[in-house]
Amino acid sequence: MRADRLISILLLLQHREQVTAAEVARELEVSERTARRDLDALGMAGVPVYSVRGRGGGWRLVGGARTDLSGLTASEARALFLVAGPASSMTPAAKAALRKLVQALPEPFRVQAEAAASSLVMDPQRWGASWVEPRPPRFLDELQDAVIHGVQVRLGYVDREGSETERTVHPLGIVAKGPSWYLVSDTGTGRRTFRIDRVSSVGLTGDPVRRPEGFDLAESWRAIADEVDRKRTPLEARVVCAPEGIDVLRTGFGGRLVVGGVTTDGRIEVVIRGSDEHLLAGELAGLIAWVEVTGPPGVRDWLASIGNALVKRYA
């Protein structure tokens, strides 16, 4: 019997107080016979469940018994354990909380949960990069508390040039991108994002945060990330690519690639962003089998220069 079905049935019992085998069968998309067998297995596993016979009968938990899983779906519970393994970059507090949740599970579930916790390794390093142990930044817990409790923070911050400033901010949310953590805040000069590993001091003021109406952290972060990408790669090269080369471009350029329509000769129009003409030409030079750059002229000139240099050296 699958552990996720056991968890799902337990959640149904907690939510509805009483369920029938037919209801369980419909909910889990199994036969009534399987549903009855699963309900019997819950009792054999030590869960305090019993059946009520006759009209209006069904299955109940003794005394309305509950576990700390209320509110979680089976897939959500598995997902939590999956990312809480020893190689995870989660904070120690988050790992400790999930370990307690594992202990709250009935014994048959616990083995599955512990197996999930050791079944995934999250490696934030790209191929070819040296290993750096991911560690939560120093003030992460304090800033999380400020976001959760909705209080303003007196923030000390060191920018990329090494200049230190102090300001009062309205913390709106925290984002983890790869190994880096960011604080999204409102300030006296508008919406700002701070790398938490550059925060030098945190002081909770006790004053409430002014949260913009309708603020959505995920939506706000997408806008911030798009703006950062545009600033880092302001140049756009126009390219036509053979259909068989599109997957190569997607692998090489990722989010810097925008795929357009099909030309009259069957090739595909794309736009590729880069930081400057010379570097972008260097990235495109090895893709001559699939791509033709149509603009801007500066990128085409650099490609011609690179080609001439290669011919001169290797002809």
mmCIF file with all atom_site columns, C-alpha atoms in Angstrom, residues 37-148:
data_model
loop_
_atom_site.group_PDB
_atom_site.id
_atom_site.type_symbol
_atom_site.label_atom_id
_atom_site.label_alt_id
_atom_site.label_comp_id
_atom_site.label_asym_id
_atom_site.label_entity_id
_atom_site.label_seq_id
_atom_site.pdbx_PDB_ins_code
_atom_site.Cartn_x
_atom_site.Cartn_y
_atom_site.Cartn_z
_atom_site.occupancy
_atom_site.B_iso_or_equiv
_atom_site.pdbx_formal_charge
_atom_site.auth_seq_id
_atom_site.auth_comp_id
_atom_site.auth_asym_id
_atom_site.auth_atom_id
_atom_site.pdbx_PDB_model_num
ATOM 1   C CA . ARG A 1 37  ? -8.579  -2.413 2.550   1.00 0.00 ? 37  ARG A CA 1
ATOM 2   C CA . ASP A 1 38  ? -6.726  0.890  3.033   1.00 0.00 ? 38  ASP A CA 1
ATOM 3   C CA . LEU A 1 39  ? -9.012  1.910  5.910   1.00 0.00 ? 39  LEU A CA 1
ATOM 4   C CA . ASP A 1 40  ? -8.424  -1.435 7.590   1.00 0.00 ? 40  ASP A CA 1
ATOM 5   C CA . ALA A 1 41  ? -4.671  -0.986 7.078   1.00 0.00 ? 41  ALA A CA 1
ATOM 6   C CA . LEU A 1 42  ? -4.806  2.355  8.897   1.00 0.00 ? 42  LEU A CA 1
ATOM 7   C CA . GLY A 1 43  ? -6.128  0.626  12.009  1.00 0.00 ? 43  GLY A CA 1
ATOM 8   C CA . MET A 1 44  ? -3.520  -2.123 11.739  1.00 0.00 ? 44  MET A CA 1
ATOM 9   C CA . ALA A 1 45  ? -0.831  0.560  11.450  1.00 0.00 ? 45  ALA A CA 1
ATOM 10  C CA . GLY A 1 46  ? -1.794  1.987  14.827  1.00 0.00 ? 46  GLY A CA 1
ATOM 11  C CA . VAL A 1 47  ? -3.954  4.908  13.696  1.00 0.00 ? 47  VAL A CA 1
ATOM 12  C CA . PRO A 1 48  ? -6.999  5.143  16.075  1.00 0.00 ? 48  PRO A CA 1
ATOM 13  C CA . VAL A 1 49  ? -9.656  4.622  13.391  1.00 0.00 ? 49  VAL A CA 1
ATOM 14  C CA . TYR A 1 50  ? -12.892 2.640  13.749  1.00 0.00 ? 50  TYR A CA 1
ATOM 15  C CA . SER A 1 51  ? -15.956 1.838  11.637  1.00 0.00 ? 51  SER A CA 1
ATOM 16  C CA . VAL A 1 52  ? -19.579 2.727  12.420  1.00 0.00 ? 52  VAL A CA 1
ATOM 17  C CA . ARG A 1 53  ? -22.000 0.129  11.066  1.00 0.00 ? 53  ARG A CA 1
ATOM 18  C CA . GLY A 1 54  ? -25.495 0.639  9.648   1.00 0.00 ? 54  GLY A CA 1
ATOM 19  C CA . ARG A 1 55  ? -27.294 3.488  7.921   1.00 0.00 ? 55  ARG A CA 1
ATOM 20  C CA . GLY A 1 56  ? -25.327 6.729  8.187   1.00 0.00 ? 56  GLY A CA 1
ATOM 21  C CA . GLY A 1 57  ? -22.215 4.792  9.170   1.00 0.00 ? 57  GLY A CA 1
ATOM 22  C CA . GLY A 1 58  ? -18.653 5.191  8.011   1.00 0.00 ? 58  GLY A CA 1
ATOM 23  C CA . TRP A 1 59  ? -15.149 5.509  9.382   1.00 0.00 ? 59  TRP A CA 1
ATOM 24  C CA . ARG A 1 60  ? -14.053 7.861  12.188  1.00 0.00 ? 60  ARG A CA 1
ATOM 25  C CA . LEU A 1 61  ? -10.998 8.704  14.254  1.00 0.00 ? 61  LEU A CA 1
ATOM 26  C CA . VAL A 1 62  ? -11.275 7.810  17.956  1.00 0.00 ? 62  VAL A CA 1
ATOM 27  C CA . GLY A 1 63  ? -11.968 10.980 19.939  1.00 0.00 ? 63  GLY A CA 1
ATOM 28  C CA . GLY A 1 64  ? -11.369 13.147 16.864  1.00 0.00 ? 64  GLY A CA 1
ATOM 29  C CA . ALA A 1 65  ? -7.653  12.249 16.985  1.00 0.00 ? 65  ALA A CA 1
ATOM 30  C CA . ARG A 1 66  ? -5.402  14.482 14.892  1.00 0.00 ? 66  ARG A CA 1
ATOM 31  C CA . THR A 1 67  ? -1.789  14.738 13.780  1.00 0.00 ? 67  THR A CA 1
ATOM 32  C CA . ASP A 1 68  ? 0.386   17.718 12.931  1.00 0.00 ? 68  ASP A CA 1
ATOM 33  C CA . LEU A 1 69  ? -0.296  16.993 9.256   1.00 0.00 ? 69  LEU A CA 1
ATOM 34  C CA . SER A 1 70  ? -3.665  18.805 9.247   1.00 0.00 ? 70  SER A CA 1
ATOM 35  C CA . GLY A 1 71  ? -3.753  21.280 6.397   1.00 0.00 ? 71  GLY A CA 1
ATOM 36  C CA . LEU A 1 72  ? -1.137  19.431 4.313   1.00 0.00 ? 72  LEU A CA 1
ATOM 37  C CA . THR A 1 73  ? -1.961  17.330 1.296   1.00 0.00 ? 73  THR A CA 1
ATOM 38  C CA . ALA A 1 74  ? -0.052  14.088 0.824   1.00 0.00 ? 74  ALA A CA 1
ATOM 39  C CA . SER A 1 75  ? 1.995   15.538 -2.039  1.00 0.00 ? 75  SER A CA 1
ATOM 40  C CA . GLU A 1 76  ? 2.814   18.651 0.002   1.00 0.00 ? 76  GLU A CA 1
ATOM 41  C CA . ALA A 1 77  ? 4.033   16.518 2.907   1.00 0.00 ? 77  ALA A CA 1
ATOM 42  C CA . ARG A 1 78  ? 6.265   14.462 0.597   1.00 0.00 ? 78  ARG A CA 1
ATOM 43  C CA . ALA A 1 79  ? 7.616   17.623 -1.031  1.00 0.00 ? 79  ALA A CA 1
ATOM 44  C CA . LEU A 1 80  ? 8.596   19.043 2.358   1.00 0.00 ? 80  LEU A CA 1
ATOM 45  C CA . PHE A 1 81  ? 10.501  15.912 3.334   1.00 0.00 ? 81  PHE A CA 1
ATOM 46  C CA . LEU A 1 82  ? 12.054  15.647 -0.114  1.00 0.00 ? 82  LEU A CA 1
ATOM 47  C CA . VAL A 1 83  ? 13.832  19.008 0.192   1.00 0.00 ? 83  VAL A CA 1
ATOM 48  C CA . ALA A 1 84  ? 14.791  18.616 3.867   1.00 0.00 ? 84  ALA A CA 1
ATOM 49  C CA . GLY A 1 85  ? 17.576  16.088 3.413   1.00 0.00 ? 85  GLY A CA 1
ATOM 50  C CA . PRO A 1 86  ? 21.099  16.434 4.805   1.00 0.00 ? 86  PRO A CA 1
ATOM 51  C CA . ALA A 1 87  ? 22.424  18.009 1.586   1.00 0.00 ? 87  ALA A CA 1
ATOM 52  C CA . SER A 1 88  ? 19.666  20.627 1.554   1.00 0.00 ? 88  SER A CA 1
ATOM 53  C CA . SER A 1 89  ? 20.452  24.350 1.893   1.00 0.00 ? 89  SER A CA 1
ATOM 54  C CA . MET A 1 90  ? 17.451  24.845 4.211   1.00 0.00 ? 90  MET A CA 1
ATOM 55  C CA . THR A 1 91  ? 18.084  26.665 7.467   1.00 0.00 ? 91  THR A CA 1
ATOM 56  C CA . PRO A 1 92  ? 18.720  24.517 10.575  1.00 0.00 ? 92  PRO A CA 1
ATOM 57  C CA . ALA A 1 93  ? 15.424  25.753 12.068  1.00 0.00 ? 93  ALA A CA 1
ATOM 58  C CA . ALA A 1 94  ? 13.479  24.541 9.026   1.00 0.00 ? 94  ALA A CA 1
ATOM 59  C CA . LYS A 1 95  ? 15.175  21.150 9.125   1.00 0.00 ? 95  LYS A CA 1
ATOM 60  C CA . ALA A 1 96  ? 14.458  20.830 12.853  1.00 0.00 ? 96  ALA A CA 1
ATOM 61  C CA . ALA A 1 97  ? 10.779  21.659 12.293  1.00 0.00 ? 97  ALA A CA 1
ATOM 62  C CA . LEU A 1 98  ? 10.476  19.000 9.601   1.00 0.00 ? 98  LEU A CA 1
ATOM 63  C CA . ARG A 1 99  ? 12.218  16.426 11.810  1.00 0.00 ? 99  ARG A CA 1
ATOM 64  C CA . LYS A 1 100 ? 9.535   17.065 14.447  1.00 0.00 ? 100 LYS A CA 1
ATOM 65  C CA . LEU A 1 101 ? 6.863   16.652 11.773  1.00 0.00 ? 101 LEU A CA 1
ATOM 66  C CA . VAL A 1 102 ? 8.387   13.283 10.829  1.00 0.00 ? 102 VAL A CA 1
ATOM 67  C CA . GLN A 1 103 ? 8.132   12.163 14.466  1.00 0.00 ? 103 GLN A CA 1
ATOM 68  C CA . ALA A 1 104 ? 4.423   13.116 14.485  1.00 0.00 ? 104 ALA A CA 1
ATOM 69  C CA . LEU A 1 105 ? 3.706   10.633 11.682  1.00 0.00 ? 105 LEU A CA 1
ATOM 70  C CA . PRO A 1 106 ? 2.418   7.127  12.386  1.00 0.00 ? 106 PRO A CA 1
ATOM 71  C CA . GLU A 1 107 ? 5.205   4.551  12.142  1.00 0.00 ? 107 GLU A CA 1
ATOM 72  C CA . PRO A 1 108 ? 4.373   3.256  8.612   1.00 0.00 ? 108 PRO A CA 1
ATOM 73  C CA . PHE A 1 109 ? 4.590   6.822  7.236   1.00 0.00 ? 109 PHE A CA 1
ATOM 74  C CA . ARG A 1 110 ? 7.803   7.678  9.050   1.00 0.00 ? 110 ARG A CA 1
ATOM 75  C CA . VAL A 1 111 ? 9.976   5.272  7.068   1.00 0.00 ? 111 VAL A CA 1
ATOM 76  C CA . GLN A 1 112 ? 8.696   6.752  3.794   1.00 0.00 ? 112 GLN A CA 1
ATOM 77  C CA . ALA A 1 113 ? 9.244   10.317 5.010   1.00 0.00 ? 113 ALA A CA 1
ATOM 78  C CA . GLU A 1 114 ? 12.786  9.609  6.177   1.00 0.00 ? 114 GLU A CA 1
ATOM 79  C CA . ALA A 1 115 ? 13.523  7.898  2.855   1.00 0.00 ? 115 ALA A CA 1
ATOM 80  C CA . ALA A 1 116 ? 12.271  10.991 0.991   1.00 0.00 ? 116 ALA A CA 1
ATOM 81  C CA . ALA A 1 117 ? 14.533  13.210 3.099   1.00 0.00 ? 117 ALA A CA 1
ATOM 82  C CA . SER A 1 118 ? 17.605  11.259 1.945   1.00 0.00 ? 118 SER A CA 1
ATOM 83  C CA . SER A 1 119 ? 16.571  10.740 -1.682  1.00 0.00 ? 119 SER A CA 1
ATOM 84  C CA . LEU A 1 120 ? 17.561  14.138 -3.120  1.00 0.00 ? 120 LEU A CA 1
ATOM 85  C CA . VAL A 1 121 ? 20.807  16.106 -3.303  1.00 0.00 ? 121 VAL A CA 1
ATOM 86  C CA . MET A 1 122 ? 20.541  19.784 -4.259  1.00 0.00 ? 122 MET A CA 1
ATOM 87  C CA . ASP A 1 123 ? 23.803  21.003 -5.811  1.00 0.00 ? 123 ASP A CA 1
ATOM 88  C CA . PRO A 1 124 ? 23.704  24.785 -6.466  1.00 0.00 ? 124 PRO A CA 1
ATOM 89  C CA . GLN A 1 125 ? 27.076  24.827 -8.267  1.00 0.00 ? 125 GLN A CA 1
ATOM 90  C CA . ARG A 1 126 ? 27.340  24.901 -12.044 1.00 0.00 ? 126 ARG A CA 1
ATOM 91  C CA . TRP A 1 127 ? 29.540  22.392 -13.852 1.00 0.00 ? 127 TRP A CA 1
ATOM 92  C CA . GLY A 1 128 ? 33.149  23.540 -13.803 1.00 0.00 ? 128 GLY A CA 1
ATOM 93  C CA . ALA A 1 129 ? 32.725  25.709 -10.702 1.00 0.00 ? 129 ALA A CA 1
ATOM 94  C CA . SER A 1 130 ? 34.546  24.964 -7.449  1.00 0.00 ? 130 SER A CA 1
ATOM 95  C CA . TRP A 1 131 ? 32.418  23.767 -4.536  1.00 0.00 ? 131 TRP A CA 1
ATOM 96  C CA . VAL A 1 132 ? 31.289  26.389 -2.047  1.00 0.00 ? 132 VAL A CA 1
ATOM 97  C CA . GLU A 1 133 ? 29.326  25.200 0.988   1.00 0.00 ? 133 GLU A CA 1
ATOM 98  C CA . PRO A 1 134 ? 25.973  27.035 0.886   1.00 0.00 ? 134 PRO A CA 1
ATOM 99  C CA . ARG A 1 135 ? 25.298  28.719 4.224   1.00 0.00 ? 135 ARG A CA 1
ATOM 100 C CA . PRO A 1 136 ? 22.349  30.881 5.221   1.00 0.00 ? 136 PRO A CA 1
ATOM 101 C CA . PRO A 1 137 ? 23.406  34.545 5.576   1.00 0.00 ? 137 PRO A CA 1
ATOM 102 C CA . ARG A 1 138 ? 23.973  35.946 9.051   1.00 0.00 ? 138 ARG A CA 1
ATOM 103 C CA . PHE A 1 139 ? 20.806  38.023 9.457   1.00 0.00 ? 139 PHE A CA 1
ATOM 104 C CA . LEU A 1 140 ? 18.359  35.736 7.636   1.00 0.00 ? 140 LEU A CA 1
ATOM 105 C CA . ASP A 1 141 ? 16.400  34.714 10.762  1.00 0.00 ? 141 ASP A CA 1
ATOM 106 C CA . GLU A 1 142 ? 16.007  38.299 12.002  1.00 0.00 ? 142 GLU A CA 1
ATOM 107 C CA . LEU A 1 143 ? 14.763  39.490 8.616   1.00 0.00 ? 143 LEU A CA 1
ATOM 108 C CA . GLN A 1 144 ? 12.344  36.572 8.331   1.00 0.00 ? 144 GLN A CA 1
ATOM 109 C CA . ASP A 1 145 ? 10.939  37.539 11.738  1.00 0.00 ? 145 ASP A CA 1
ATOM 110 C CA . ALA A 1 146 ? 10.523  41.126 10.557  1.00 0.00 ? 146 ALA A CA 1
ATOM 111 C CA . VAL A 1 147 ? 8.616   39.992 7.446   1.00 0.00 ? 147 VAL A CA 1
ATOM 112 C CA . ILE A 1 148 ? 6.404   37.593 9.395   1.00 0.00 ? 148 ILE A CA 1
#
